[in-house]
């Protein structure tokens, strides 16, 4: 908590504070005793986004704040002049790449009286790094102002955010991004040294990462509901080279390739859970313990690359989904055209969903009439439906398509044995994706699809928003040979943006000194503060309070606040004879605890206050004077 606290003591007040009793002296380095400071962006910081979050300290006596920023240090050209009731403001329209900006804040007091400016701070914005995007609204219908976050794997690895018009908003080079959850947590990793899976944030900070090395497969990495992290790790085991048109090339390389001898490395996977605190492996599931090597891809060409790789890509696990409601894990194994449901924590396989037995990928699959192949991005919707991206590499053979066809599949599994198609969308020829792809079910009921098209002269990607009636509302495309692994719509940048504002926070005179404190009196006997969610994500927030004199019951609780909403919290006091106590208040978003606000305040009983800058009556009453005014003296 101390590392997250801003300590300031004004030079002209330090000696006076030191004359207070001992219990207040120890609070000198915790309590803000001078004008509010500018927090974010940091002075001189270079930003890699243009939706900028401004944050500053709460000012005593302030009703609101005036924020200005400019591209000149003298503020001769003011770009923004806005009043804000809290201590956080996000600007999304004015800031551009490769520029320098100066900003300042001043308090607004009662009757719109302005205080003095804080010291000016400045920041710069870096360069845009992605290619040009072409966004178009195909059907004239309202499209949400959501942003699109994506992970790019070609022509270079990175992650980015664009708006609905294709304007670049945020970028991060080198990372392999694979997912974002409903709280705005970002997950991915590095496919090159140090080979880690990681949670990171929009500031490019690493929030958590796996131990370095260890054969990590970064197709999927996420945090599960118990707070631990889960990922796929590659696992190798010797197996036979089965019969097929690839046999001769293996024999030429010196292998028996008799379909019996275990002589060639097969790559499978373990699903591993890491403890959040210790990073130790606390649970795993090994595919070699549950699957048979008699099941393998015969028709998809995976054996043709085995000799070049020096291992056979037996499973190619590319997605999993942890369903906390049922305590199961759904896993997509691309090379087997198989989706598996696994009980957690026992690890028992509940079912495999896949192709009929004649295609060689298993003899116990359910829902064999679906005939999907080489799928990506399996997930479970709130009602239990499965939603996934069916690449359709084998669709010509399986479904008689005139050309390979990629489909979006929404499936309902009944009694763990039968399947019903709830919704399906067949992508047009030019958007067939033999690899990668993702789909997201939006809050408005539409589907957001990312696909790498190969039907044109060269690879290009498209992002589509499709209605349940299968109408394309919006499309985002890029220059040729761009490949996005996955993309998602998100409501805003900065999911960790929040403010905490204390009521009745004044500058007062106490024991001959001017200090900042929270004032309690007969009219306002309770401690009151408001948490403001300044992001587009619904977020749970944890808060805890304690004080030095026991005026308040030590408490810790969690409240969920809707996007751009607020929540007011009140605590009753049990004031004793003490005239002052020191309050500690911590608050943070549950899923972004790196942004904890650790605040410390004086809390004063009004009878102890020698002076107030202003005392305004709440009501007044006329009384009859006495005795009557004809007497020498009247009251």
Coordinates of C-alpha atoms in Angstrom, one line a residue, residues 60-484:
X60 CA -10.2 19.9 -0.5
X61 CA -13.2 22.2 -0.8
X62 CA -13.5 21.5 -4.5
X63 CA -16.9 20.9 -6.1
X64 CA -15.5 20.0 -9.5
X65 CA -12.3 20.5 -11.6
X66 CA -11.3 22.3 -14.8
X67 CA -9.1 20.4 -17.1
X68 CA -7.2 22.0 -20.0
X69 CA -4.7 20.7 -22.4
X70 CA -2.8 22.2 -25.3
X71 CA -0.1 21.6 -27.8
X72 CA 1.8 24.6 -26.5
X73 CA 3.5 24.9 -23.2
X74 CA 2.1 28.4 -22.8
X75 CA -1.4 27.2 -23.4
X76 CA -1.8 29.8 -26.2
X77 CA -3.8 27.2 -28.2
X78 CA -6.2 25.3 -25.9
X79 CA -7.4 22.1 -27.4
X80 CA -9.7 21.0 -24.6
X81 CA -11.3 23.0 -21.8
X82 CA -13.7 20.8 -19.8
X83 CA -15.2 20.6 -16.3
X84 CA -15.2 17.2 -14.6
X85 CA -17.0 16.3 -11.3
X86 CA -14.6 13.5 -10.4
X87 CA -10.8 13.1 -10.6
X88 CA -10.6 11.1 -13.8
X89 CA -11.4 12.1 -17.4
X90 CA -10.8 10.1 -20.6
X91 CA -10.4 12.1 -23.8
X92 CA -11.1 10.1 -27.0
X93 CA -11.4 12.6 -29.9
X94 CA -8.7 15.2 -30.0
X95 CA -5.3 13.5 -29.4
X96 CA -3.3 12.2 -32.3
X97 CA -0.1 10.2 -32.9
X98 CA 3.4 11.6 -32.7
X99 CA 2.6 14.8 -30.8
X100 CA 3.4 16.5 -27.5
X101 CA 0.6 17.8 -25.2
X102 CA 0.6 19.9 -22.0
X103 CA -2.2 19.6 -19.4
X104 CA -3.2 21.2 -16.1
X105 CA -6.1 21.0 -13.6
X106 CA -7.6 23.5 -11.2
X107 CA -10.3 23.1 -8.6
X108 CA -13.7 24.7 -9.0
X109 CA -15.2 25.9 -5.7
X110 CA -18.7 27.0 -4.7
X111 CA -20.4 29.5 -7.0
X112 CA -18.0 28.6 -9.8
X113 CA -15.0 30.2 -8.2
X114 CA -11.8 28.8 -9.8
X115 CA -8.7 27.9 -7.8
X116 CA -5.1 28.0 -8.9
X117 CA -3.7 25.7 -11.6
X118 CA -1.5 22.8 -10.6
X119 CA 1.9 22.6 -12.1
X120 CA 1.8 21.8 -15.8
X121 CA 2.5 18.3 -17.0
X122 CA 3.3 17.1 -20.5
X123 CA 3.2 13.8 -22.4
X124 CA 4.0 12.6 -25.9
X125 CA 2.3 10.1 -28.2
X126 CA 4.3 7.5 -30.1
X127 CA 3.9 6.3 -33.7
X128 CA 1.1 4.4 -35.3
X129 CA 2.6 1.0 -36.3
X130 CA -0.2 -0.9 -38.2
X131 CA -1.2 -0.8 -41.9
X132 CA -4.2 1.2 -43.2
X133 CA -7.6 -0.3 -42.5
X134 CA -10.7 0.1 -44.6
X135 CA -14.0 0.2 -42.5
X136 CA -17.4 0.3 -44.2
X137 CA -21.0 0.2 -43.0
X138 CA -22.7 -2.1 -45.4
X139 CA -26.2 -1.8 -44.0
X140 CA -27.4 1.5 -42.7
X141 CA -28.0 0.5 -39.1
X142 CA -26.7 1.9 -35.9
X143 CA -23.3 0.4 -35.1
X144 CA -22.1 0.6 -31.5
X145 CA -19.1 2.8 -30.7
X146 CA -17.1 -0.2 -29.6
X147 CA -13.4 -0.6 -30.3
X148 CA -11.8 -3.6 -31.9
X149 CA -8.8 -5.3 -30.3
X150 CA -6.8 -7.8 -32.3
X151 CA -3.7 -9.9 -32.3
X152 CA -1.7 -9.8 -35.5
X153 CA 0.7 -12.5 -36.6
X154 CA 1.7 -11.2 -40.0
X155 CA 3.5 -9.2 -41.3
X156 CA 4.7 -8.8 -37.7
X157 CA 3.5 -9.9 -34.3
X158 CA 1.7 -7.4 -32.2
X159 CA -1.6 -6.3 -30.8
X160 CA -3.7 -3.3 -31.6
X161 CA -7.0 -1.5 -31.1
X162 CA -8.9 0.4 -33.8
X163 CA -12.2 2.2 -33.7
X164 CA -15.2 1.4 -36.0
X165 CA -13.7 3.7 -38.6
X166 CA -10.4 1.8 -38.7
X167 CA -8.4 4.5 -36.9
X168 CA -5.6 3.1 -34.8
X169 CA -6.1 3.8 -31.1
X170 CA -3.5 1.6 -29.2
X171 CA -0.6 -0.6 -30.2
X172 CA 1.9 -3.0 -28.8
X173 CA 4.6 -4.7 -30.9
X174 CA 6.0 -8.2 -30.3
X175 CA 3.3 -9.7 -28.2
X176 CA 1.1 -12.6 -29.2
X177 CA -2.4 -11.6 -28.1
X178 CA -5.1 -14.3 -27.8
X179 CA -8.0 -13.0 -25.7
X180 CA -9.7 -10.3 -23.6
X181 CA -12.3 -11.2 -21.0
X182 CA -15.4 -9.4 -19.9
X183 CA -13.4 -7.3 -17.3
X184 CA -10.9 -6.1 -19.9
X185 CA -8.0 -8.3 -18.8
X186 CA -5.6 -9.0 -21.7
X187 CA -4.0 -12.4 -22.3
X188 CA -1.2 -13.6 -24.6
X189 CA 2.5 -14.3 -24.5
X190 CA 5.7 -14.6 -26.5
X191 CA 6.3 -17.3 -29.1
X192 CA 10.0 -16.6 -28.9
X193 CA 12.3 -16.3 -25.8
X194 CA 11.3 -15.9 -23.0
X195 CA 8.4 -18.2 -24.0
X196 CA 5.9 -17.1 -21.4
X197 CA 2.1 -16.8 -21.1
X198 CA 1.1 -13.6 -19.6
X199 CA -1.6 -11.2 -18.5
X200 CA -0.8 -7.6 -19.5
X201 CA -2.6 -4.3 -19.6
X202 CA -3.0 -1.4 -21.9
X203 CA 0.0 0.3 -20.4
X204 CA 2.1 -2.6 -21.7
X205 CA 2.8 -3.7 -18.1
X206 CA 3.1 -7.4 -17.4
X207 CA 0.5 -8.2 -14.7
X208 CA 1.4 -11.9 -14.3
X209 CA 3.4 -14.5 -16.3
X210 CA 4.2 -18.2 -16.3
X211 CA 7.6 -19.5 -15.4
X212 CA 10.0 -19.0 -18.3
X213 CA 10.3 -21.8 -20.8
X214 CA 8.6 -25.1 -20.4
X215 CA 7.2 -25.7 -23.9
X216 CA 4.4 -23.2 -23.6
X217 CA 1.7 -23.2 -26.3
X218 CA 0.4 -19.7 -26.5
X219 CA -2.8 -20.5 -28.5
X220 CA -4.7 -20.0 -25.2
X221 CA -3.8 -18.5 -21.9
X222 CA -6.3 -17.1 -19.4
X223 CA -7.2 -16.6 -15.8
X224 CA -9.8 -18.9 -14.4
X225 CA -12.4 -18.0 -11.8
X226 CA -10.4 -19.2 -8.8
X227 CA -7.7 -16.6 -9.6
X228 CA -5.2 -19.1 -11.0
X229 CA -4.0 -19.1 -14.6
X230 CA -4.4 -21.9 -17.2
X231 CA -2.7 -22.6 -20.4
X232 CA -1.6 -25.3 -22.9
X233 CA 1.8 -26.8 -22.7
X234 CA 3.3 -28.9 -25.5
X235 CA 4.0 -32.6 -24.6
X236 CA 6.0 -35.0 -26.8
X237 CA 6.0 -38.7 -26.9
X238 CA 7.3 -41.3 -29.4
X239 CA 4.6 -42.9 -31.6
X240 CA 4.4 -44.8 -34.9
X241 CA 4.4 -43.5 -38.4
X242 CA 1.0 -44.7 -39.7
X243 CA 0.3 -45.9 -43.2
X244 CA -0.5 -43.2 -45.8
X245 CA 0.9 -41.4 -48.8
X246 CA 3.6 -39.9 -46.6
X247 CA 5.1 -43.3 -45.7
X248 CA 7.7 -43.4 -48.5
X249 CA 9.2 -40.1 -47.5
X250 CA 9.6 -41.3 -43.9
X251 CA 11.2 -44.5 -45.1
X252 CA 13.6 -42.5 -47.3
X253 CA 14.6 -40.7 -44.1
X254 CA 15.4 -43.9 -42.3
X255 CA 12.2 -44.7 -40.4
X256 CA 10.5 -48.0 -40.5
X257 CA 7.1 -46.3 -40.9
X258 CA 5.4 -49.7 -40.3
X259 CA 2.5 -48.2 -38.3
X260 CA 3.6 -50.1 -35.2
X261 CA 7.1 -49.1 -34.0
X262 CA 7.1 -46.1 -31.7
X263 CA 9.9 -44.2 -33.5
X264 CA 8.8 -40.6 -34.3
X265 CA 7.9 -37.7 -31.9
X266 CA 4.2 -36.9 -31.6
X267 CA 3.3 -33.5 -30.1
X268 CA 0.3 -33.5 -27.9
X269 CA -0.6 -31.1 -25.0
X270 CA -1.0 -30.8 -21.3
X271 CA -3.6 -28.3 -19.9
X272 CA -1.9 -26.8 -16.9
X273 CA -3.1 -24.6 -14.0
X274 CA -0.6 -22.4 -12.3
X275 CA -1.1 -21.0 -8.8
X276 CA -1.4 -17.2 -9.0
X277 CA 0.9 -16.6 -6.0
X278 CA 3.5 -19.3 -6.2
X279 CA 3.4 -20.1 -10.0
X280 CA 3.6 -23.7 -9.2
X281 CA 1.6 -26.2 -11.3
X282 CA -1.3 -27.3 -9.2
X283 CA -3.4 -29.2 -11.8
X284 CA -2.8 -30.7 -15.2
X285 CA -4.4 -32.9 -17.8
X286 CA -2.3 -34.9 -20.3
X287 CA -3.8 -35.8 -23.6
X288 CA -1.6 -38.8 -23.9
X289 CA -3.3 -40.3 -20.8
X290 CA -6.8 -39.9 -22.3
X291 CA -6.5 -40.1 -26.1
X292 CA -5.4 -43.0 -28.3
X293 CA -2.7 -42.7 -31.0
X294 CA -5.0 -44.8 -33.2
X295 CA -6.8 -41.5 -33.7
X296 CA -5.0 -39.1 -36.1
X297 CA -5.6 -36.9 -39.1
X298 CA -5.7 -38.9 -42.3
X299 CA -7.1 -36.4 -44.9
X300 CA -6.0 -32.9 -43.7
X301 CA -2.3 -33.1 -44.7
X302 CA -0.8 -32.8 -41.2
X303 CA 1.6 -35.7 -41.7
X304 CA 3.0 -34.0 -44.8
X305 CA 4.7 -31.4 -42.5
X306 CA 5.9 -33.8 -39.8
X307 CA 9.4 -34.6 -41.3
X308 CA 10.1 -30.9 -41.8
X309 CA 9.2 -30.2 -38.2
X310 CA 10.9 -33.3 -36.8
X311 CA 7.6 -33.9 -34.9
X312 CA 4.0 -34.7 -35.7
X313 CA 1.4 -32.1 -34.8
X314 CA -1.0 -34.7 -33.5
X315 CA -3.6 -32.5 -31.8
X316 CA -2.8 -28.8 -32.4
X317 CA -4.8 -27.7 -29.4
X318 CA -5.8 -24.1 -30.3
X319 CA -8.5 -23.1 -27.8
X320 CA -10.1 -24.0 -24.5
X321 CA -12.9 -22.5 -22.4
X322 CA -13.2 -23.0 -18.6
X323 CA -16.9 -23.2 -17.7
X324 CA -17.2 -22.3 -14.0
X325 CA -21.0 -22.9 -14.0
X326 CA -20.6 -26.6 -14.8
X327 CA -16.9 -26.9 -13.7
X328 CA -15.8 -28.3 -17.0
X329 CA -13.2 -27.4 -19.7
X330 CA -14.0 -27.5 -23.4
X331 CA -11.0 -27.9 -25.6
X332 CA -10.6 -27.6 -29.4
X333 CA -8.1 -30.0 -31.0
X334 CA -7.7 -28.8 -34.6
X335 CA -5.8 -31.7 -36.2
X336 CA -8.3 -34.2 -34.9
X337 CA -11.3 -32.0 -35.8
X338 CA -12.4 -32.7 -32.3
X339 CA -13.9 -30.8 -29.4
X340 CA -13.5 -32.4 -26.0
X341 CA -15.4 -31.8 -22.7
X342 CA -13.3 -32.5 -19.6
X343 CA -14.5 -32.6 -16.0
X344 CA -12.6 -30.4 -13.6
X345 CA -10.8 -31.2 -11.5
X346 CA -11.1 -35.0 -12.0
X347 CA -9.9 -34.8 -15.7
X348 CA -12.3 -37.4 -16.9
X349 CA -13.4 -37.0 -20.6
X350 CA -17.2 -36.5 -20.6
X351 CA -17.4 -36.6 -24.4
X352 CA -15.5 -36.1 -27.6
X353 CA -17.4 -34.3 -30.5
X354 CA -16.1 -34.9 -34.0
X355 CA -16.2 -36.8 -37.2
X356 CA -17.6 -40.3 -38.0
X357 CA -15.4 -43.3 -37.3
X358 CA -14.5 -43.8 -41.0
X359 CA -12.4 -40.7 -41.1
X360 CA -10.0 -42.1 -38.5
X361 CA -10.2 -39.5 -35.8
X362 CA -12.1 -41.6 -33.2
X363 CA -14.8 -44.2 -32.8
X364 CA -16.6 -42.7 -29.8
X365 CA -17.4 -39.2 -31.0
X366 CA -20.8 -37.6 -30.5
X367 CA -22.7 -35.4 -33.0
X368 CA -20.9 -36.8 -36.0
X369 CA -23.5 -35.3 -38.3
X370 CA -22.1 -31.8 -37.7
X371 CA -19.1 -32.6 -39.9
X372 CA -17.0 -29.6 -38.8
X373 CA -13.2 -29.6 -39.5
X374 CA -10.1 -27.9 -38.2
X375 CA -12.1 -25.6 -36.0
X376 CA -10.9 -22.6 -33.9
X377 CA -12.0 -20.6 -30.9
X378 CA -14.4 -22.8 -28.9
X379 CA -16.4 -21.0 -26.2
X380 CA -19.6 -21.4 -24.2
X381 CA -22.4 -18.8 -24.1
X382 CA -24.4 -17.9 -21.0
X383 CA -27.2 -20.3 -22.0
X384 CA -24.7 -23.2 -22.5
X385 CA -24.6 -23.1 -26.3
X386 CA -21.2 -23.8 -27.9
X387 CA -20.0 -21.2 -30.3
X388 CA -16.9 -21.8 -32.5
X389 CA -15.2 -21.0 -35.8
X390 CA -15.4 -24.0 -38.2
X391 CA -12.6 -23.5 -40.6
X392 CA -14.0 -26.2 -42.9
X393 CA -10.7 -27.4 -44.3
X394 CA -12.3 -30.7 -45.2
X395 CA -15.7 -29.3 -46.1
X396 CA -15.5 -30.3 -49.8
X397 CA -15.0 -34.0 -48.7
X398 CA -17.3 -33.9 -45.7
X399 CA -20.2 -31.7 -46.9
X400 CA -19.9 -31.8 -50.7
X401 CA -19.1 -28.0 -50.8
X402 CA -18.0 -26.9 -54.3
X403 CA -15.1 -25.1 -52.6
X404 CA -13.8 -25.1 -49.0
X405 CA -16.2 -23.2 -46.8
X406 CA -15.8 -21.7 -43.4
X407 CA -18.8 -21.6 -41.1
X408 CA -19.7 -20.0 -37.8
X409 CA -21.4 -22.7 -35.6
X410 CA -23.6 -22.3 -32.6
X411 CA -24.5 -25.7 -31.2
X412 CA -26.6 -26.9 -28.3
X413 CA -25.6 -30.2 -26.8
X414 CA -28.5 -32.2 -25.3
X415 CA -27.8 -34.7 -22.5
X416 CA -24.1 -34.9 -23.5
X417 CA -25.0 -37.0 -26.5
X418 CA -26.9 -35.2 -29.2
X419 CA -26.5 -31.8 -30.9
X420 CA -28.8 -29.2 -32.3
X421 CA -27.7 -26.4 -34.6
X422 CA -29.0 -23.1 -33.1
X423 CA -27.4 -20.8 -35.7
X424 CA -25.0 -21.1 -38.5
X425 CA -23.4 -18.7 -41.0
X426 CA -21.5 -19.8 -44.1
X427 CA -18.8 -17.4 -45.1
X428 CA -18.5 -16.5 -48.8
X429 CA -15.7 -18.0 -50.9
X430 CA -13.2 -15.2 -50.6
X431 CA -13.4 -15.4 -46.7
X432 CA -12.6 -19.1 -46.4
X433 CA -10.0 -19.4 -43.6
X434 CA -7.8 -22.5 -43.6
X435 CA -6.2 -21.3 -40.4
X436 CA -6.9 -18.9 -37.5
X437 CA -10.2 -17.2 -37.0
X438 CA -12.5 -16.2 -34.1
X439 CA -16.2 -15.3 -33.4
X440 CA -17.7 -13.3 -30.6
X441 CA -21.4 -13.1 -29.6
X442 CA -22.2 -9.5 -28.9
X443 CA -24.5 -8.0 -26.3
X444 CA -26.7 -6.7 -29.1
X445 CA -27.3 -10.2 -30.4
X446 CA -25.0 -9.9 -33.4
X447 CA -21.9 -11.9 -34.2
X448 CA -18.4 -10.4 -34.6
X449 CA -16.2 -12.5 -36.9
X450 CA -12.5 -12.4 -37.7
X451 CA -11.4 -14.5 -40.7
X452 CA -8.3 -14.7 -42.8
X453 CA -9.6 -14.9 -46.4
X454 CA -7.7 -16.9 -49.0
X455 CA -10.2 -16.8 -51.9
X456 CA -8.6 -13.8 -53.5
X457 CA -5.2 -13.5 -55.2
X458 CA -3.5 -13.2 -51.8
X459 CA -4.3 -13.5 -48.1
X460 CA -6.3 -10.7 -46.6
X461 CA -8.4 -10.5 -43.5
X462 CA -11.9 -9.3 -42.8
X463 CA -13.8 -8.5 -39.6
X464 CA -17.5 -8.6 -39.9
X465 CA -20.5 -7.8 -37.8
X466 CA -23.4 -10.1 -38.7
X467 CA -27.0 -10.0 -37.5
X468 CA -28.9 -13.1 -36.4
X469 CA -30.7 -12.8 -39.8
X470 CA -27.3 -13.2 -41.5
X471 CA -27.0 -9.7 -42.8
X472 CA -23.5 -8.1 -42.8
X473 CA -23.8 -4.7 -41.1
X474 CA -20.1 -3.7 -41.1
X475 CA -16.8 -4.8 -42.4
X476 CA -13.2 -4.0 -41.7
X477 CA -10.4 -5.0 -44.1
X478 CA -6.7 -4.4 -44.5
X479 CA -4.0 -4.5 -47.0
X480 CA -3.1 -8.0 -48.4
X481 CA -1.1 -10.5 -46.4
X482 CA -2.2 -9.2 -43.0
X483 CA -3.2 -12.0 -40.7
X484 CA -5.0 -11.5 -37.4

